[in-house]
């Protein structure tokens, strides 16, 4: 049972979450408090009664000259209302409705009597609110920090569970707002889940659209055709809830296709052509040795639905199960590592090469693969892959995080605080901190194979640290 403390008014800290979600031993203020007795509301009652009888005042269609607000729940339930002042839950804006001026004469005396100044009837609080008829702040709160938007009768206000947007901003944010580009088996599924837990972020229809690589539609005109960009944009937007996102630009959505990082200039050029300038780029990395081992185990896993098996290359006949383990193409882990390192060395790949050179000799040959069962070692050359993105976009649009910093709830929250800040989203406490898309390994990575990979990756990891210096606050302990 929640402990109720009679403190005379409802303290703001009690509004963090709905009362029924508070811990059982959490003390809150009273749910109803007496603010003033014998308040004369006759004038307000008479005006409402008259307008009910003469014009059906509660029906928004009859509120000529005011601004309607579209609220999904209220509209379905048939809740009628007169809106005069409204604030979004994250205190971005305060909206003053046109009718405020015509009702202030009967409302102001009530505000004065209750000692609730009109300029305090806002939700200036650092957490999503529990809905009250009057929301308030302490008198010392810096009210001037929140913009006031004066609505005009030609506008409509749209509200979702946590967002409020005016109709004149329809389409001002075109999805996606963010794209997680990789790396594969470095926590992209978890990162995407954590982002879309936020009240102001919704998932795309398909998390991994792969539109910029596997699912690029060759039947459409090329990008240099006058109609090419528009055609591809229309196809790409089918992966997003534009019915929600266009009228509600406070809501963000994005996708997470981990193979984009390996796509090189082909994916980057498509990204530049299709994405709005507001679209942010996220990359999540992990120790490349552990990434390669995880990648191998995923590809060798014969359990999953047909699409998962196809994407791992099982349907291509590359995986041959044995009685004790799975081997890929008849080749064991150490043989794959040895063969891939030999291939990379034969191609002349080294940490100091340019992105364009790396793209020509390696990346361009990878983007057309329609499965993920390849480049076990090459995907861990993070610096060479990221260099192309930093070359194509300002660093302010790119944010790189380390999966290895997210292994505890505190570490996870710290990383997500930086992600939400990067996406211009209000702070949010992650509710489900569990890792996603994980699997148990039958046996650890052989010590000799691990050492071989560590030696190979060392100079590339050092290059990564240099690349990200000054543009990322993340510490990559394995990039020495």
Coordinates of C-alpha atoms in Angstrom, one line a residue:
X1 CA 0.0 0.0 0.0
X2 CA 1.2 3.5 -0.8
X3 CA 1.9 5.7 2.2
X4 CA 0.0 9.0 2.0
X5 CA 1.6 11.9 3.7
X6 CA -0.5 15.0 4.5
X7 CA 1.7 17.8 3.4
X8 CA -1.0 20.2 2.3
X9 CA -0.3 19.9 -1.5
X10 CA 0.9 17.3 -4.0
X11 CA 4.7 17.5 -4.2
X12 CA 6.1 17.6 -7.6
X13 CA 8.3 14.5 -7.0
X14 CA 5.1 12.5 -6.7
X15 CA 4.3 13.2 -10.3
X16 CA 7.3 11.2 -11.8
X17 CA 5.1 8.2 -12.5
X18 CA 1.5 7.1 -12.0
X19 CA 0.7 6.4 -8.4
X20 CA 0.0 2.7 -9.0
X21 CA 3.6 2.3 -10.4
X22 CA 5.3 3.7 -7.3
X23 CA 7.0 1.3 -4.9
X24 CA 4.7 0.1 -2.1
X25 CA 6.7 1.9 0.6
X26 CA 7.0 5.1 -1.4
X27 CA 5.5 8.1 0.4
X28 CA 3.5 10.5 -1.7
X29 CA 1.4 13.5 -1.0
X30 CA -2.4 13.4 -0.9
X31 CA -4.2 12.7 -4.2
X32 CA -6.6 15.5 -3.5
X33 CA -5.9 18.6 -1.3
X34 CA -8.0 21.5 -0.3
X35 CA -6.7 24.7 -1.9
X36 CA -9.5 27.1 -1.0
X37 CA -13.0 26.9 0.3
X38 CA -16.1 28.8 -0.8
X39 CA -14.9 29.6 -4.3
X40 CA -17.5 31.4 -6.4
X41 CA -17.7 29.8 -9.8
X42 CA -21.3 31.0 -10.7
X43 CA -20.1 33.2 -13.5
X44 CA -18.1 30.4 -15.1
X45 CA -21.0 28.0 -14.7
X46 CA -23.5 30.4 -16.2
X47 CA -21.4 31.1 -19.2
X48 CA -20.8 27.4 -19.9
X49 CA -24.6 26.6 -19.4
X50 CA -25.6 29.3 -21.8
X51 CA -23.1 28.2 -24.4
X52 CA -24.1 24.6 -24.0
X53 CA -27.7 25.5 -24.7
X54 CA -27.1 27.9 -27.6
X55 CA -24.1 26.3 -29.5
X56 CA -23.1 23.0 -28.0
X57 CA -19.9 24.4 -26.7
X58 CA -18.3 21.0 -25.8
X59 CA -18.2 19.8 -29.4
X60 CA -14.9 21.0 -30.9
X61 CA -16.7 21.5 -34.2
X62 CA -18.7 24.3 -32.6
X63 CA -15.8 26.0 -31.0
X64 CA -15.5 28.5 -33.9
X65 CA -12.3 30.5 -33.7
X66 CA -10.5 28.1 -31.3
X67 CA -8.0 25.4 -32.2
X68 CA -8.9 21.7 -32.0
X69 CA -6.5 19.2 -30.5
X70 CA -6.4 15.7 -31.9
X71 CA -5.9 13.3 -28.9
X72 CA -6.2 9.7 -30.0
X73 CA -7.7 8.4 -26.7
X74 CA -10.0 11.3 -26.1
X75 CA -11.3 11.2 -29.7
X76 CA -12.1 7.5 -29.5
X77 CA -13.7 7.8 -26.1
X78 CA -15.7 10.9 -27.0
X79 CA -14.2 13.1 -24.3
X80 CA -15.2 16.7 -25.1
X81 CA -13.1 19.7 -23.9
X82 CA -12.3 23.3 -24.2
X83 CA -8.6 23.9 -24.6
X84 CA -7.1 27.2 -23.5
X85 CA -3.5 26.6 -22.4
X86 CA -1.6 23.3 -23.0
X87 CA 2.0 22.1 -22.6
X88 CA 3.7 19.0 -23.9
X89 CA 4.9 16.5 -21.4
X90 CA 8.6 17.3 -22.0
X91 CA 8.2 21.0 -21.6
X92 CA 9.3 21.9 -25.1
X93 CA 6.5 24.4 -25.7
X94 CA 3.5 26.0 -24.1
X95 CA 0.5 26.5 -26.4
X96 CA -1.9 29.4 -25.9
X97 CA -5.2 28.8 -27.7
X98 CA -7.2 31.6 -29.3
X99 CA -10.1 31.4 -26.9
X100 CA -7.8 32.1 -23.9
X101 CA -8.4 35.8 -24.4
X102 CA -12.2 35.4 -24.3
X103 CA -12.3 33.3 -21.2
X104 CA -9.6 35.0 -19.1
X105 CA -12.1 37.4 -17.5
X106 CA -13.9 34.5 -15.7
X107 CA -10.8 32.4 -15.1
X108 CA -8.4 35.0 -13.8
X109 CA -10.3 35.6 -10.5
X110 CA -10.2 31.8 -9.9
X111 CA -6.5 31.7 -10.5
X112 CA -5.9 34.7 -8.2
X113 CA -8.1 33.2 -5.5
X114 CA -6.3 29.8 -5.7
X115 CA -2.9 31.4 -5.8
X116 CA -2.2 29.7 -9.1
X117 CA -0.9 32.4 -11.4
X118 CA -1.8 31.8 -15.0
X119 CA 1.9 31.8 -16.0
X120 CA 2.4 28.8 -13.7
X121 CA -0.3 26.6 -15.2
X122 CA 2.3 24.6 -17.1
X123 CA 4.0 21.3 -16.9
X124 CA 7.5 22.5 -16.2
X125 CA 8.8 19.4 -14.7
X126 CA 11.7 17.1 -15.6
X127 CA 9.7 13.9 -16.1
X128 CA 6.6 12.9 -18.0
X129 CA 3.6 14.0 -16.0
X130 CA 0.7 12.2 -14.5
X131 CA -2.2 14.1 -16.0
X132 CA -3.8 16.8 -13.7
X133 CA -6.4 19.4 -14.4
X134 CA -3.9 22.1 -13.3
X135 CA -0.2 21.4 -13.6
X136 CA 2.1 23.8 -11.7
X137 CA 5.7 24.6 -10.9
X138 CA 7.4 26.3 -8.0
X139 CA 7.3 30.0 -8.2
X140 CA 11.1 30.3 -8.6
X141 CA 11.1 28.1 -11.7
X142 CA 12.6 30.0 -14.8
X143 CA 9.4 30.1 -16.8
X144 CA 10.9 32.2 -19.6
X145 CA 13.0 29.2 -20.7
X146 CA 10.1 27.6 -22.4
X147 CA 8.7 29.1 -25.7
X148 CA 5.1 30.2 -25.8
X149 CA 3.3 29.5 -29.1
X150 CA 0.2 31.5 -29.8
X151 CA -2.2 29.4 -31.9
X152 CA -4.4 30.8 -34.6
X153 CA -7.8 29.4 -35.7
X154 CA -6.4 27.9 -38.9
X155 CA -4.2 25.5 -36.9
X156 CA -4.8 22.0 -35.4
X157 CA -2.9 20.6 -32.5
X158 CA -1.9 16.9 -32.7
X159 CA -1.1 14.9 -29.5
X160 CA 0.2 11.4 -29.1
X161 CA 0.9 9.8 -25.7
X162 CA 3.9 12.1 -25.0
X163 CA 4.1 14.6 -27.9
X164 CA 2.2 17.7 -29.0
X165 CA 2.7 19.2 -32.5
X166 CA 1.0 22.0 -34.3
X167 CA -0.4 21.3 -37.8
X168 CA 1.8 23.9 -39.5
X169 CA 4.8 21.6 -38.7
X170 CA 3.3 18.6 -40.6
X171 CA 6.1 16.9 -42.5
X172 CA 8.9 19.0 -41.1
X173 CA 10.6 15.8 -39.9
X174 CA 10.8 13.1 -42.6
X175 CA 11.8 9.7 -41.4
X176 CA 14.1 8.2 -40.6
X177 CA 15.5 10.5 -37.8
X178 CA 18.3 8.1 -37.2
X179 CA 20.0 5.0 -38.7
X180 CA 22.1 2.5 -36.8
X181 CA 24.7 1.5 -39.5
X182 CA 26.5 -1.3 -37.6
X183 CA 28.6 -3.1 -36.6
X184 CA 27.1 -6.5 -37.1
X185 CA 27.1 -8.6 -33.8
X186 CA 28.1 -5.5 -31.8
X187 CA 24.7 -4.8 -30.1
X188 CA 22.7 -3.1 -32.9
X189 CA 19.5 -4.9 -31.9
X190 CA 19.9 -3.9 -28.3
X191 CA 20.8 -0.3 -29.1
X192 CA 17.7 0.0 -31.3
X193 CA 15.5 -1.5 -28.6
X194 CA 16.8 0.9 -26.0
X195 CA 16.2 3.9 -28.3
X196 CA 12.7 2.9 -29.2
X197 CA 11.8 2.4 -25.5
X198 CA 11.8 6.2 -25.3
X199 CA 8.3 7.8 -25.3
X200 CA 9.2 10.0 -28.3
X201 CA 10.6 7.2 -30.5
X202 CA 8.8 4.4 -32.3
X203 CA 10.1 1.4 -34.2
X204 CA 10.1 1.3 -38.0
X205 CA 7.9 -1.3 -39.6
X206 CA 11.0 -3.4 -40.2
X207 CA 14.1 -2.9 -37.9
X208 CA 16.6 -3.9 -40.6
X209 CA 15.3 -2.5 -43.8
X210 CA 18.5 -3.3 -45.8
X211 CA 17.1 -0.9 -48.4
X212 CA 20.5 0.7 -49.0
X213 CA 22.2 -2.6 -49.7
X214 CA 20.4 -6.0 -50.2
X215 CA 16.9 -4.6 -50.9
X216 CA 17.9 -1.7 -53.2
X217 CA 15.3 -1.8 -56.0
X218 CA 17.2 -2.0 -59.3
X219 CA 13.9 -1.7 -61.2
X220 CA 13.6 1.9 -60.2
X221 CA 15.4 4.7 -62.0
X222 CA 19.0 5.3 -60.9
X223 CA 19.8 8.2 -58.5
X224 CA 21.1 10.4 -61.3
X225 CA 17.8 10.1 -63.2
X226 CA 15.5 13.1 -62.6
X227 CA 12.9 10.8 -60.9
X228 CA 15.4 8.4 -59.3
X229 CA 15.7 10.0 -55.8
X230 CA 11.9 10.6 -55.5
X231 CA 11.1 7.0 -56.5
X232 CA 13.6 5.4 -54.1
X233 CA 12.6 7.7 -51.3
X234 CA 8.9 6.7 -51.8
X235 CA 9.9 3.0 -51.7
X236 CA 12.1 3.5 -48.6
X237 CA 9.4 5.4 -46.7
X238 CA 7.2 2.3 -46.8
X239 CA 9.3 1.0 -44.0
X240 CA 8.1 3.8 -41.6
X241 CA 4.9 4.8 -39.9
X242 CA 4.5 8.0 -41.9
X243 CA 0.8 8.2 -40.8
X244 CA 2.1 8.9 -37.2
X245 CA 5.4 10.5 -38.0
X246 CA 4.5 13.2 -40.5
X247 CA 1.8 15.0 -38.4
X248 CA 3.8 14.5 -35.2
X249 CA 7.4 15.6 -35.9
X250 CA 8.3 15.4 -32.2
X251 CA 8.2 11.7 -32.6
X252 CA 11.3 10.0 -34.0
X253 CA 11.8 6.7 -35.8
X254 CA 14.7 5.0 -37.4
X255 CA 16.1 1.7 -38.6
X256 CA 19.1 -0.5 -37.7
X257 CA 20.8 -2.3 -40.6
X258 CA 24.2 -3.5 -39.3
X259 CA 25.6 -4.3 -42.8
X260 CA 25.5 -0.6 -43.8
X261 CA 28.9 -0.1 -42.2
X262 CA 30.4 -2.6 -44.5
X263 CA 28.6 -1.1 -47.5
X264 CA 31.2 1.5 -48.2
X265 CA 30.7 4.3 -50.8
X266 CA 27.7 2.5 -52.4
X267 CA 25.7 2.7 -49.2
X268 CA 27.0 6.1 -48.3
X269 CA 26.0 7.6 -51.7
X270 CA 22.5 6.1 -51.3
X271 CA 22.3 7.4 -47.8
X272 CA 23.3 11.0 -48.9
X273 CA 20.6 10.9 -51.7
X274 CA 17.7 9.6 -49.6
X275 CA 18.1 10.9 -46.1
X276 CA 17.0 14.2 -44.8
X277 CA 19.8 16.5 -43.4
X278 CA 18.3 15.9 -39.9
X279 CA 19.0 12.2 -40.0
X280 CA 21.6 11.1 -37.4
X281 CA 24.1 8.3 -37.9
X282 CA 24.8 5.8 -35.0
X283 CA 27.4 3.1 -34.9
X284 CA 27.9 0.7 -32.0
X285 CA 31.2 -1.2 -31.8
X286 CA 32.7 -3.9 -29.6
X287 CA 36.1 -5.6 -29.2
X288 CA 36.6 -6.8 -32.8
X289 CA 37.9 -10.2 -31.6
X290 CA 34.7 -10.9 -29.7
X291 CA 32.7 -9.5 -32.6
X292 CA 34.3 -12.0 -35.0
X293 CA 33.7 -14.9 -32.6
X294 CA 30.0 -13.9 -32.1
X295 CA 29.6 -13.5 -35.8
X296 CA 31.0 -17.0 -36.5
X297 CA 28.7 -18.6 -33.8
X298 CA 25.6 -16.8 -35.3
X299 CA 26.4 -17.9 -38.8
X300 CA 27.1 -21.5 -37.7
X301 CA 23.8 -21.6 -35.7
X302 CA 21.3 -23.9 -37.5
X303 CA 18.4 -22.9 -35.4
X304 CA 16.1 -20.1 -36.5
X305 CA 13.3 -19.2 -39.0
X306 CA 13.9 -19.5 -42.7
X307 CA 14.7 -15.9 -43.2
X308 CA 17.3 -15.9 -40.4
X309 CA 18.9 -19.0 -41.8
X310 CA 19.0 -17.5 -45.3
X311 CA 20.6 -14.3 -44.0
X312 CA 23.2 -16.4 -42.2
X313 CA 23.9 -18.2 -45.5
X314 CA 22.6 -21.6 -44.3
X315 CA 20.3 -21.7 -47.4
X316 CA 23.3 -21.2 -49.6
X317 CA 24.9 -24.4 -48.4
X318 CA 27.8 -22.7 -46.6
X319 CA 27.1 -24.4 -43.2
X320 CA 27.8 -28.0 -42.6
X321 CA 26.7 -29.3 -39.2
X322 CA 28.8 -32.0 -37.5
X323 CA 28.1 -34.1 -34.4
X324 CA 30.0 -31.7 -32.0
X325 CA 30.0 -28.3 -33.6
X326 CA 29.2 -26.4 -36.8
X327 CA 31.8 -25.6 -39.3
X328 CA 31.4 -23.2 -42.2
X329 CA 32.0 -24.6 -45.6
X330 CA 33.9 -27.4 -44.0
X331 CA 36.3 -24.9 -42.4
X332 CA 36.9 -24.4 -38.7
X333 CA 37.3 -21.0 -37.0
X334 CA 41.0 -20.9 -37.0
X335 CA 41.1 -21.8 -40.7
X336 CA 38.6 -19.0 -41.5
X337 CA 40.7 -16.5 -39.5
X338 CA 43.9 -17.5 -41.2
X339 CA 42.3 -17.4 -44.7
X340 CA 40.7 -14.0 -44.2
X341 CA 43.8 -12.4 -42.7
X342 CA 45.8 -13.8 -45.7
X343 CA 43.2 -12.3 -48.1
X344 CA 43.3 -8.9 -46.4
X345 CA 47.1 -8.9 -46.4
X346 CA 47.2 -10.0 -50.1
X347 CA 44.9 -7.1 -50.9
X348 CA 47.4 -4.7 -49.3
X349 CA 45.0 -3.6 -46.6
X350 CA 46.7 -1.6 -43.8
X351 CA 45.6 0.8 -41.1
X352 CA 46.9 4.0 -42.8
X353 CA 45.3 3.4 -46.2
X354 CA 42.7 5.9 -47.4
X355 CA 39.0 5.1 -47.3
X356 CA 38.8 5.3 -51.1
X357 CA 41.5 2.7 -51.5
X358 CA 39.9 0.4 -48.9
X359 CA 36.6 0.9 -50.6
X360 CA 37.9 0.0 -54.0
X361 CA 39.8 -3.2 -53.0
X362 CA 37.4 -4.5 -50.4
X363 CA 34.1 -2.9 -49.6
X364 CA 32.7 -2.6 -53.1
X365 CA 32.9 -6.4 -53.4
X366 CA 30.9 -7.0 -50.2
X367 CA 27.8 -4.8 -50.7
X368 CA 26.1 -7.2 -53.1
X369 CA 26.1 -10.2 -50.8
X370 CA 22.6 -11.0 -49.8
X371 CA 23.5 -12.8 -46.6
X372 CA 25.7 -12.1 -43.6
X373 CA 27.9 -15.2 -43.6
X374 CA 31.1 -13.5 -44.7
X375 CA 33.8 -11.0 -43.8
X376 CA 34.2 -12.3 -40.2
X377 CA 37.6 -10.5 -39.8
X378 CA 37.1 -7.6 -42.2
X379 CA 34.0 -6.3 -40.4
X380 CA 36.2 -5.5 -37.4
X381 CA 38.3 -3.0 -39.3
X382 CA 36.2 -0.2 -37.9
X383 CA 38.4 2.7 -38.6
X384 CA 38.7 2.1 -42.3
X385 CA 34.9 1.7 -42.6
X386 CA 34.0 4.7 -40.4
X387 CA 36.4 6.9 -42.3
X388 CA 34.1 7.0 -45.2
X389 CA 31.2 8.2 -43.1
X390 CA 33.3 10.9 -41.5
X391 CA 34.4 11.9 -44.9
X392 CA 30.9 12.2 -46.2
X393 CA 29.1 13.7 -43.2
X394 CA 30.0 16.3 -40.5
X395 CA 31.0 14.7 -37.2
X396 CA 28.0 16.3 -35.5
X397 CA 25.8 13.9 -37.3
X398 CA 27.7 10.8 -36.2
X399 CA 27.8 9.2 -32.8
X400 CA 29.8 6.1 -32.0
X401 CA 29.3 4.0 -28.8
X402 CA 31.0 1.0 -27.3
X403 CA 28.9 -2.1 -26.5
X404 CA 31.4 -3.1 -23.9
X405 CA 30.4 0.0 -21.9
X406 CA 26.8 -1.2 -21.7
X407 CA 27.3 -4.4 -19.7
X408 CA 25.9 -3.1 -16.4
X409 CA 22.6 -1.1 -15.9
X410 CA 24.6 1.9 -14.8
X411 CA 26.9 1.7 -17.8
X412 CA 24.0 1.2 -20.2
X413 CA 22.1 4.2 -18.8
X414 CA 25.3 6.4 -19.1
X415 CA 25.7 5.4 -22.8
X416 CA 22.0 5.9 -23.6
X417 CA 22.1 9.3 -21.9
X418 CA 24.7 10.3 -24.6
X419 CA 22.6 8.7 -27.3
X420 CA 19.4 10.5 -26.3
X421 CA 21.3 13.8 -26.1
X422 CA 22.7 13.2 -29.6
X423 CA 19.2 12.5 -30.9
X424 CA 17.9 15.7 -29.2
X425 CA 15.5 13.5 -27.1
X426 CA 14.8 14.3 -23.5
X427 CA 16.4 12.1 -20.8
X428 CA 14.8 8.8 -20.4
X429 CA 15.5 5.9 -17.9
X430 CA 15.8 2.6 -19.7
X431 CA 13.2 0.2 -18.4
X432 CA 14.2 -3.1 -20.0
X433 CA 18.0 -3.3 -19.7
X434 CA 18.3 -6.9 -21.0
X435 CA 20.6 -7.5 -24.0
X436 CA 18.8 -8.6 -27.2
X437 CA 19.6 -11.2 -29.9
X438 CA 22.1 -13.1 -27.8
X439 CA 23.1 -16.7 -27.8
X440 CA 25.2 -19.1 -25.7
X441 CA 28.5 -20.4 -27.1
X442 CA 29.2 -24.1 -27.1
X443 CA 32.9 -23.5 -26.4
X444 CA 35.2 -20.4 -25.9
X445 CA 37.4 -19.1 -28.7
X446 CA 40.7 -20.9 -28.9
X447 CA 43.4 -19.0 -27.1
X448 CA 45.8 -19.2 -30.1
X449 CA 43.1 -17.9 -32.5
X450 CA 42.3 -15.1 -30.1
X451 CA 45.9 -14.1 -29.9
X452 CA 46.2 -14.2 -33.7
X453 CA 43.3 -11.8 -34.0
X454 CA 44.4 -9.5 -31.3
X455 CA 47.8 -9.1 -32.9
X456 CA 46.2 -8.5 -36.3
X457 CA 43.7 -6.0 -35.0
X458 CA 46.0 -4.0 -32.8
X459 CA 47.2 -1.4 -35.4
X460 CA 43.7 -1.0 -36.8
X461 CA 42.3 -0.4 -33.3
X462 CA 44.9 2.2 -32.6
X463 CA 43.8 3.9 -35.9
X464 CA 40.2 3.9 -34.6
X465 CA 41.2 5.6 -31.4
X466 CA 42.9 8.3 -33.5
X467 CA 39.9 8.7 -35.8
X468 CA 37.4 9.1 -32.9
X469 CA 39.6 11.4 -30.8
X470 CA 37.7 14.6 -30.2
X471 CA 34.5 13.4 -31.8
X472 CA 33.5 10.7 -29.2
X473 CA 33.5 10.6 -25.4
X474 CA 33.5 6.8 -25.6
X475 CA 36.6 5.1 -24.2
X476 CA 37.5 2.0 -26.2
X477 CA 39.7 0.0 -23.8
X478 CA 40.6 -2.5 -26.4
X479 CA 41.7 0.2 -28.9
X480 CA 45.2 0.6 -27.5

